[in-house]
Short mmCIF file of C-alpha atoms in Angstrom, two decimals:
data_model
loop_
_atom_site.label_atom_id
_atom_site.label_comp_id
_atom_site.label_asym_id
_atom_site.label_seq_id
_atom_site.Cartn_x
_atom_site.Cartn_y
_atom_site.Cartn_z
CA MET I 1 11.08 -10.84 -16.31
CA ALA I 2 11.01 -7.67 -18.38
CA LEU I 3 8.17 -5.35 -17.58
CA ASN I 4 5.66 -4.58 -20.32
CA LYS I 5 6.16 -0.88 -20.98
CA SER I 6 3.33 -0.35 -23.46
CA LEU I 7 1.08 1.68 -21.21
CA ASN I 8 -2.42 2.58 -22.29
CA ALA I 9 -2.97 6.32 -22.46
CA SER I 10 -5.53 7.70 -20.04
CA LYS I 11 -8.60 9.51 -21.32
CA LYS I 12 -7.62 12.80 -19.69
CA ARG I 13 -4.13 14.13 -20.11
CA PRO I 14 -2.74 15.84 -17.01
CA THR I 15 -1.59 19.41 -17.31
CA ALA I 16 2.15 20.02 -17.55
CA SER I 17 2.34 21.14 -13.91
CA LYS I 18 0.71 17.93 -12.69
CA ALA I 19 2.46 15.45 -14.97
CA LYS I 20 5.38 15.11 -12.52
CA ASP I 21 3.20 13.24 -10.02
CA VAL I 22 2.31 9.59 -10.60
CA LEU I 23 0.21 7.11 -8.61
CA ILE I 24 1.38 3.50 -9.06
CA ALA I 25 0.16 0.22 -7.57
CA ALA I 26 0.04 -3.51 -8.27
CA VAL I 27 -2.89 -5.94 -8.02
CA ASN I 28 -3.82 -9.56 -8.47
CA HIS I 29 -7.21 -11.25 -7.94
CA HIS I 30 -8.76 -7.77 -7.72
CA CYS I 31 -12.02 -6.88 -9.42
CA TRP I 32 -13.24 -3.35 -10.18
CA ALA I 33 -15.10 -3.37 -6.85
CA ASP I 34 -11.71 -3.58 -5.09
CA ILE I 35 -10.14 -0.81 -7.20
CA CYS I 36 -12.99 1.69 -7.52
CA CYS I 37 -12.60 3.58 -4.22
CA TRP I 38 -8.81 3.84 -4.50
CA TYR I 39 -9.06 5.37 -7.96
CA ARG I 40 -12.16 7.52 -7.55
CA SER I 41 -11.04 8.98 -4.22
CA ALA I 42 -7.82 10.12 -5.90
CA ARG I 43 -9.69 11.79 -8.76
CA ARG I 44 -12.42 13.26 -6.53
CA ASN I 45 -9.72 15.00 -4.51
CA GLY I 46 -8.27 16.69 -7.58
CA PHE I 47 -5.49 14.38 -8.72
CA SER I 48 -4.95 14.84 -12.45
CA GLY I 49 -1.64 12.98 -12.84
CA ARG I 50 -1.02 9.54 -14.27
CA VAL I 51 -2.42 6.47 -12.55
CA ILE I 52 -0.57 3.26 -13.43
CA LEU I 53 -1.75 -0.17 -12.31
CA ILE I 54 0.34 -3.34 -12.64
CA CYS I 55 -2.07 -6.24 -13.17
CA TYR I 56 -0.74 -9.74 -12.64
CA GLU I 57 -2.13 -12.79 -14.43
CA ASP I 58 -5.10 -13.44 -12.14
CA THR I 59 -6.64 -10.06 -12.90
CA SER I 60 -9.59 -10.63 -15.21
CA LYS I 61 -9.92 -9.12 -18.67
CA ALA I 62 -13.19 -7.51 -17.60
CA THR I 63 -11.43 -5.75 -14.70
CA ILE I 64 -8.67 -4.55 -17.00
CA ARG I 65 -11.15 -3.23 -19.56
CA ARG I 66 -13.03 -1.33 -16.86
CA CYS I 67 -9.80 0.19 -15.51
CA GLN I 68 -8.81 1.32 -18.99
CA LYS I 69 -12.26 2.79 -19.55
CA GLU I 70 -11.83 4.83 -16.35
CA GLY I 71 -8.48 6.15 -17.57
CA ILE I 72 -6.05 3.94 -15.68
CA GLU I 73 -2.86 2.94 -17.53
CA ILE I 74 -2.42 -0.83 -17.36
CA VAL I 75 0.79 -2.87 -17.26
CA ARG I 76 0.36 -6.65 -17.60
CA ASN I 77 2.96 -8.88 -16.01
CA ASP I 78 3.40 -12.46 -14.88
CA LEU I 79 3.70 -13.15 -11.16
CA ASN I 80 6.64 -15.12 -9.83
CA GLY I 81 6.06 -15.44 -6.11
CA SER I 82 4.45 -12.86 -3.84
CA VAL I 83 2.68 -9.69 -5.04
CA ILE I 84 3.87 -7.64 -2.09
CA VAL I 85 7.51 -8.45 -2.90
CA GLN I 86 7.43 -8.53 -6.71
CA ARG I 87 5.69 -5.15 -6.85
CA TRP I 88 8.92 -3.54 -5.63
CA SER I 89 10.75 -4.80 -8.69
CA ASP I 90 7.93 -3.99 -11.11
CA ILE I 91 7.21 -0.50 -9.77
CA ARG I 92 10.94 0.15 -9.90
CA GLY I 93 10.82 -0.94 -13.55
CA ILE I 94 8.21 1.75 -14.22
CA ALA I 95 10.04 4.37 -12.16
CA VAL I 96 13.19 4.16 -14.30
CA THR I 97 11.11 5.10 -17.36
CA LEU I 98 9.69 8.25 -15.75
CA PRO I 99 11.18 11.73 -16.21
CA GLU I 100 13.67 13.02 -13.63
CA ARG I 101 12.17 14.60 -10.50
CA THR I 102 8.88 12.77 -10.95
CA ARG I 103 7.14 12.36 -7.61
CA ILE I 104 5.59 8.94 -6.94
CA VAL I 105 2.96 7.59 -4.57
CA THR I 106 2.89 3.80 -4.32
CA CYS I 107 0.34 2.09 -2.13
CA ASP I 108 -2.00 -0.80 -1.57
CA VAL I 109 -5.27 -0.64 -3.52
CA ARG I 110 -8.21 -2.47 -1.99
CA ASP I 111 -7.92 -0.74 1.42
CA VAL I 112 -6.64 2.76 0.55
CA ALA I 113 -8.77 5.89 0.12
CA PHE I 114 -7.50 9.42 -0.47
CA GLN I 115 -9.00 12.23 1.59
CA ASN I 116 -6.98 15.12 0.17
CA SER I 117 -5.10 16.12 -2.95
CA ILE I 118 -2.21 13.78 -3.76
CA GLU I 119 -0.21 16.80 -4.89
CA ASN I 120 -0.67 18.44 -1.49
CA PHE I 121 0.17 15.15 0.23
CA LEU I 122 3.43 14.95 -1.72
CA ASP I 123 4.27 18.60 -1.04
CA LEU I 124 4.05 18.01 2.72
CA ALA I 125 5.56 14.51 2.83
CA LEU I 126 8.60 15.42 0.71
CA LYS I 127 9.17 18.93 2.06
CA HIS I 128 12.36 17.94 3.91
CA SER I 129 13.23 14.59 2.34
CA THR I 130 13.11 12.61 -0.88
CA ILE I 131 11.18 9.62 0.45
CA ALA I 132 8.52 9.39 3.16
CA LEU I 133 6.96 6.46 4.97
CA PHE I 134 4.34 6.33 7.68
CA GLY I 135 4.58 4.74 11.12
CA GLU I 136 1.96 2.67 12.88
CA ALA I 137 2.75 4.27 16.30
CA TRP I 138 3.55 0.98 18.00
CA THR I 139 6.72 -1.09 18.21
CA TYR I 140 7.33 -4.59 16.96
CA GLN I 141 7.13 -5.95 20.49
CA ASP I 142 3.71 -4.27 20.94
CA SER I 143 2.17 -5.78 17.80
CA THR I 144 1.67 -9.53 17.56
CA TRP I 145 1.29 -9.63 13.77
CA ASN I 146 4.37 -7.51 13.12
CA TYR I 147 6.49 -9.33 15.70
CA ASN I 148 5.59 -12.67 14.11
CA ASP I 149 6.48 -11.24 10.69
CA LEU I 150 9.84 -10.17 12.09
CA THR I 151 10.70 -13.47 13.78
CA ASN I 152 9.40 -15.62 10.91
CA ASN I 153 11.42 -13.76 8.29
CA PHE I 154 14.46 -12.26 10.01
CA PRO I 155 14.93 -14.04 13.37
CA ASP I 156 18.51 -12.77 13.65
CA GLU I 157 17.20 -9.18 13.67
CA ALA I 158 14.48 -9.72 16.31
CA VAL I 159 16.38 -8.35 19.31
CA ARG I 160 17.55 -5.25 17.46
CA LEU I 161 14.25 -4.41 15.75
CA ALA I 162 11.76 -5.38 18.49
CA PRO I 163 11.83 -2.00 20.34
CA THR I 164 11.63 0.11 17.15
CA GLU I 165 8.45 1.61 15.72
CA VAL I 166 6.75 -0.37 12.95
CA VAL I 167 6.59 1.54 9.68
CA CYS I 168 3.98 0.35 7.20
CA ALA I 169 5.01 -0.78 3.71
CA GLY I 170 1.52 -0.05 2.34
CA VAL I 171 1.91 3.67 1.50
CA ILE I 172 5.08 5.41 0.27
CA ALA I 173 5.77 8.86 -1.17
CA ALA I 174 9.07 9.43 -2.97
CA THR I 175 10.94 11.07 -5.77
CA ARG I 176 11.61 8.79 -8.70
CA GLU I 177 15.34 8.63 -7.90
CA SER I 178 14.92 7.82 -4.20
CA TYR I 179 12.27 5.20 -4.89
CA ILE I 180 14.64 3.36 -7.25
CA GLU I 181 17.44 3.37 -4.67
CA PHE I 182 15.12 2.36 -1.82
CA ALA I 183 13.53 -0.43 -3.87
CA ASP I 184 16.97 -1.83 -4.70
CA ASP I 185 17.79 -2.00 -0.98
CA VAL I 186 14.42 -3.59 -0.15
CA LEU I 187 14.84 -6.25 -2.83
CA ARG I 188 18.33 -7.10 -1.57
CA THR I 189 17.01 -7.36 1.98
CA VAL I 190 13.93 -9.52 1.28
CA ALA I 191 16.09 -11.91 -0.76
CA ARG I 192 17.45 -13.24 2.55
CA ALA I 193 14.06 -13.53 4.26
CA ARG I 194 12.71 -16.95 5.26
CA THR I 195 9.39 -16.46 3.42
CA ARG I 196 8.31 -14.62 0.31
CA ASN I 197 5.79 -12.41 2.14
CA SER I 198 8.46 -10.33 3.80
CA ASP I 199 8.25 -6.77 2.51
CA GLN I 200 6.96 -5.17 5.74
CA THR I 201 9.94 -6.11 7.91
CA GLY I 202 12.28 -5.84 4.93
CA VAL I 203 11.20 -2.22 4.51
CA ASN I 204 11.74 -1.55 8.21
CA LEU I 205 15.26 -2.96 8.09
CA VAL I 206 16.09 -0.72 5.15
CA ILE I 207 14.62 2.30 6.96
CA GLN I 208 16.96 1.67 9.89
CA GLU I 209 19.92 1.51 7.50
CA TRP I 210 18.91 4.75 5.79
CA LEU I 211 18.43 6.56 9.10
CA ARG I 212 21.87 5.44 10.30
CA SER I 213 23.34 6.67 7.01
CA GLN I 214 21.47 10.00 7.38
CA LYS I 215 19.84 9.69 3.99
CA ARG I 216 16.94 12.01 3.16
CA LEU I 217 14.16 9.85 4.54
CA SER I 218 11.23 10.93 6.72
CA VAL I 219 8.97 8.77 8.87
CA PHE I 220 5.69 10.40 9.87
CA GLY I 221 3.35 9.35 12.67
CA PRO I 222 -0.40 9.55 13.39
CA ASP I 223 -0.11 13.11 14.72
CA ASP I 224 1.25 14.45 11.40
CA ALA I 225 -2.11 14.22 9.57
CA LEU I 226 -0.60 12.71 6.43
CA CYS I 227 -1.38 8.99 6.45
CA VAL I 228 -3.21 6.84 8.98
CA HIS I 229 -3.22 3.06 9.17
CA PHE I 230 -6.54 2.13 10.72
CA ALA I 231 -4.88 -0.68 12.69
CA VAL I 232 -3.87 2.02 15.18
CA CYS I 233 -7.56 2.44 16.01
CA ALA I 234 -7.86 -1.18 17.17
CA GLU I 235 -8.47 -1.84 20.86
CA GLU I 236 -5.02 -3.31 21.48
CA SER I 237 -3.25 -0.31 19.95
CA ILE I 238 -5.43 2.16 21.85
CA ALA I 239 -4.22 0.46 25.04
CA VAL I 240 -0.61 0.81 23.86
CA PHE I 241 -1.14 4.53 23.15
CA ARG I 242 -2.46 5.19 26.62
CA GLN I 243 0.07 2.97 28.37
CA LYS I 244 2.92 4.91 26.78
CA GLY I 245 1.38 8.29 27.54
CA LEU I 246 0.98 9.16 23.87
CA SER I 247 -1.76 11.32 22.43
CA GLU I 248 -5.14 9.74 21.78
CA PRO I 249 -5.18 7.57 18.62
CA PRO I 250 -6.83 8.71 15.38
CA GLN I 251 -10.50 8.06 14.80
CA TYR I 252 -13.08 8.04 12.04
CA ASP I 253 -15.47 11.01 12.17
CA PHE I 254 -18.77 9.83 10.68
CA ASP I 255 -20.12 13.41 10.59
CA GLN I 256 -17.30 14.54 8.32
CA GLY I 257 -16.78 11.17 6.68
CA LEU I 258 -13.05 11.43 7.33
CA ALA I 259 -10.31 9.73 9.33
CA VAL I 260 -8.92 12.45 11.62
CA THR I 261 -6.11 12.96 14.11
CA SER I 262 -6.73 13.07 17.85
CA ASP I 263 -7.32 16.83 17.53
CA GLY I 264 -9.65 16.57 14.54
CA ARG I 265 -7.36 17.23 11.54
CA PRO I 266 -8.16 15.08 8.48
CA PHE I 267 -5.52 12.77 7.06
CA SER I 268 -4.53 12.88 3.40
CA VAL I 269 -4.45 9.09 3.05
CA PHE I 270 -6.68 6.58 4.86
CA HIS I 271 -5.17 3.08 4.83
CA GLN I 272 -6.95 -0.07 6.07
CA TYR I 273 -10.40 1.52 6.08
CA THR I 274 -11.77 -1.94 5.28
CA LYS I 275 -11.02 -3.24 8.78
CA ASN I 276 -14.26 -1.83 10.18
CA PRO I 277 -17.48 -2.68 8.26
CA SER I 278 -19.29 0.52 9.27
CA VAL I 279 -16.33 2.69 8.31
CA ARG I 280 -15.90 0.80 5.04
CA ARG I 281 -19.53 1.39 4.07
CA ASP I 282 -19.26 5.09 4.84
CA VAL I 283 -16.01 5.55 2.91
CA LEU I 284 -17.41 3.68 -0.09
CA ARG I 285 -20.65 5.66 0.01
CA ARG I 286 -18.91 9.03 0.18
CA ASN I 287 -16.72 8.10 -2.80
CA GLY I 288 -19.66 6.92 -4.88
CA CYS I 289 -18.57 3.26 -4.75
CA LEU I 290 -21.00 1.59 -2.34
CA ARG I 291 -23.30 0.06 -4.99
CA THR I 292 -20.32 -0.81 -7.20
CA PHE I 293 -18.59 -2.59 -4.33
CA TYR I 294 -21.46 -4.74 -3.09
CA LEU I 295 -22.80 -5.53 -6.56
CA GLY I 296 -19.34 -6.37 -7.83
CA LYS I 297 -18.53 -8.56 -4.84
CA SER I 298 -21.89 -10.37 -5.13
CA ILE I 299 -21.32 -11.10 -8.82
CA ASP I 300 -17.76 -12.22 -8.07
CA ALA I 301 -19.01 -14.62 -5.37
CA LEU I 302 -21.65 -16.06 -7.72
CA LYS I 303 -19.09 -16.62 -10.47
CA LYS I 304 -16.87 -18.59 -8.10
CA ARG I 305 -19.70 -21.07 -7.58
CA LEU I 306 -19.71 -22.00 -11.26
CA PRO I 307 -17.86 -25.29 -11.79
CA TRP I 308 -15.90 -24.07 -14.81
CA VAL I 309 -14.55 -20.94 -13.12
CA LYS I 310 -10.96 -21.21 -11.91
CA LYS I 311 -10.82 -21.28 -8.10
CA ALA I 312 -8.09 -19.13 -6.60
CA THR I 313 -7.28 -17.77 -3.16
CA PRO I 314 -6.39 -14.05 -3.09
CA TYR I 315 -2.76 -13.52 -2.10
CA TRP I 316 -3.72 -11.60 1.05
CA MET I 317 -5.47 -14.76 2.34
CA LYS I 318 -2.72 -17.26 1.50
CA PRO I 319 -0.32 -18.75 4.07
CA GLU I 320 3.31 -17.72 3.96
CA ILE I 321 5.36 -19.09 1.07
CA VAL I 322 8.75 -20.36 2.18
CA ASN I 323 11.68 -18.86 0.34
CA PRO I 324 13.43 -21.85 -1.35
CA SER I 325 16.86 -20.45 -0.47
CA GLU I 326 15.87 -20.57 3.21
CA ALA I 327 14.09 -23.94 3.24
CA SER I 328 17.30 -25.90 3.76
CA ARG I 329 18.35 -23.90 6.82
CA GLY I 330 15.82 -25.49 9.13
CA GLU I 331 14.61 -23.87 12.34
CA THR I 332 16.61 -21.06 13.89
CA SER I 333 17.00 -21.22 17.65
#
């Protein structure tokens, strides 16, 4: 389906030097309470570039109006399948309209907070490559969720991919041109997955192809102070760190209000901060979103009790959707 390209202009125009950097994401079932910290943390840390949000059909008009009021450019689109897969096609559709050499950050929304300038993040992430992704510091065989994602979607690749490091699909930095090429490869790969929620392992398969082809791709880890996925702070991953003799895992410093490396350096991007309630409250508070979040979520919960309000399960809570092209194959031994 063609992407709606009539973007709403933001209230503040970025300066010419900043206009080459764009933050893009896609949401469905989100309310402003889910979006607030993602957006405000970017602006509070000095980002003055364009922020573009793809809103699928289950995003309310009230949420869209609030986003526009804040200065976010909105793209409306219908959803055909899974958000985490379709966003690759739709963000690609936006990328092709951007000027050459535009730098892009694409990421999840409801669990991402910026701790540093996006411009500085892009400078460091793309210093020696044209696309950068961020590892979780454990392998597929060390992570139950990721290993299940691998075997459920690409069972034929399980032996080859099991010992490799898991790279998260939730945060990506890239030039416009590399993002388009990478997205094309991801979309081709996930088309053969057994479910429609397959972008994480699909991305990892493409990364392996790009590394073998020596394309300009970088994968950063928790010691690089660029992006941290808070899953690496979980008890099971801490055990993996120590078992393998790696450095201590990242942590959240409540005194600074920042996720930091094992030696105390703050990360530019904090992903999955919502996994720990105490950390979530602190991140929301420091970004001026605590009241907005809890009030918004309370109102949202009350609305869902009304009999005339459409009941819907957010996509991140839904079971896997089987890819119709795979349904006839049956079980793979």
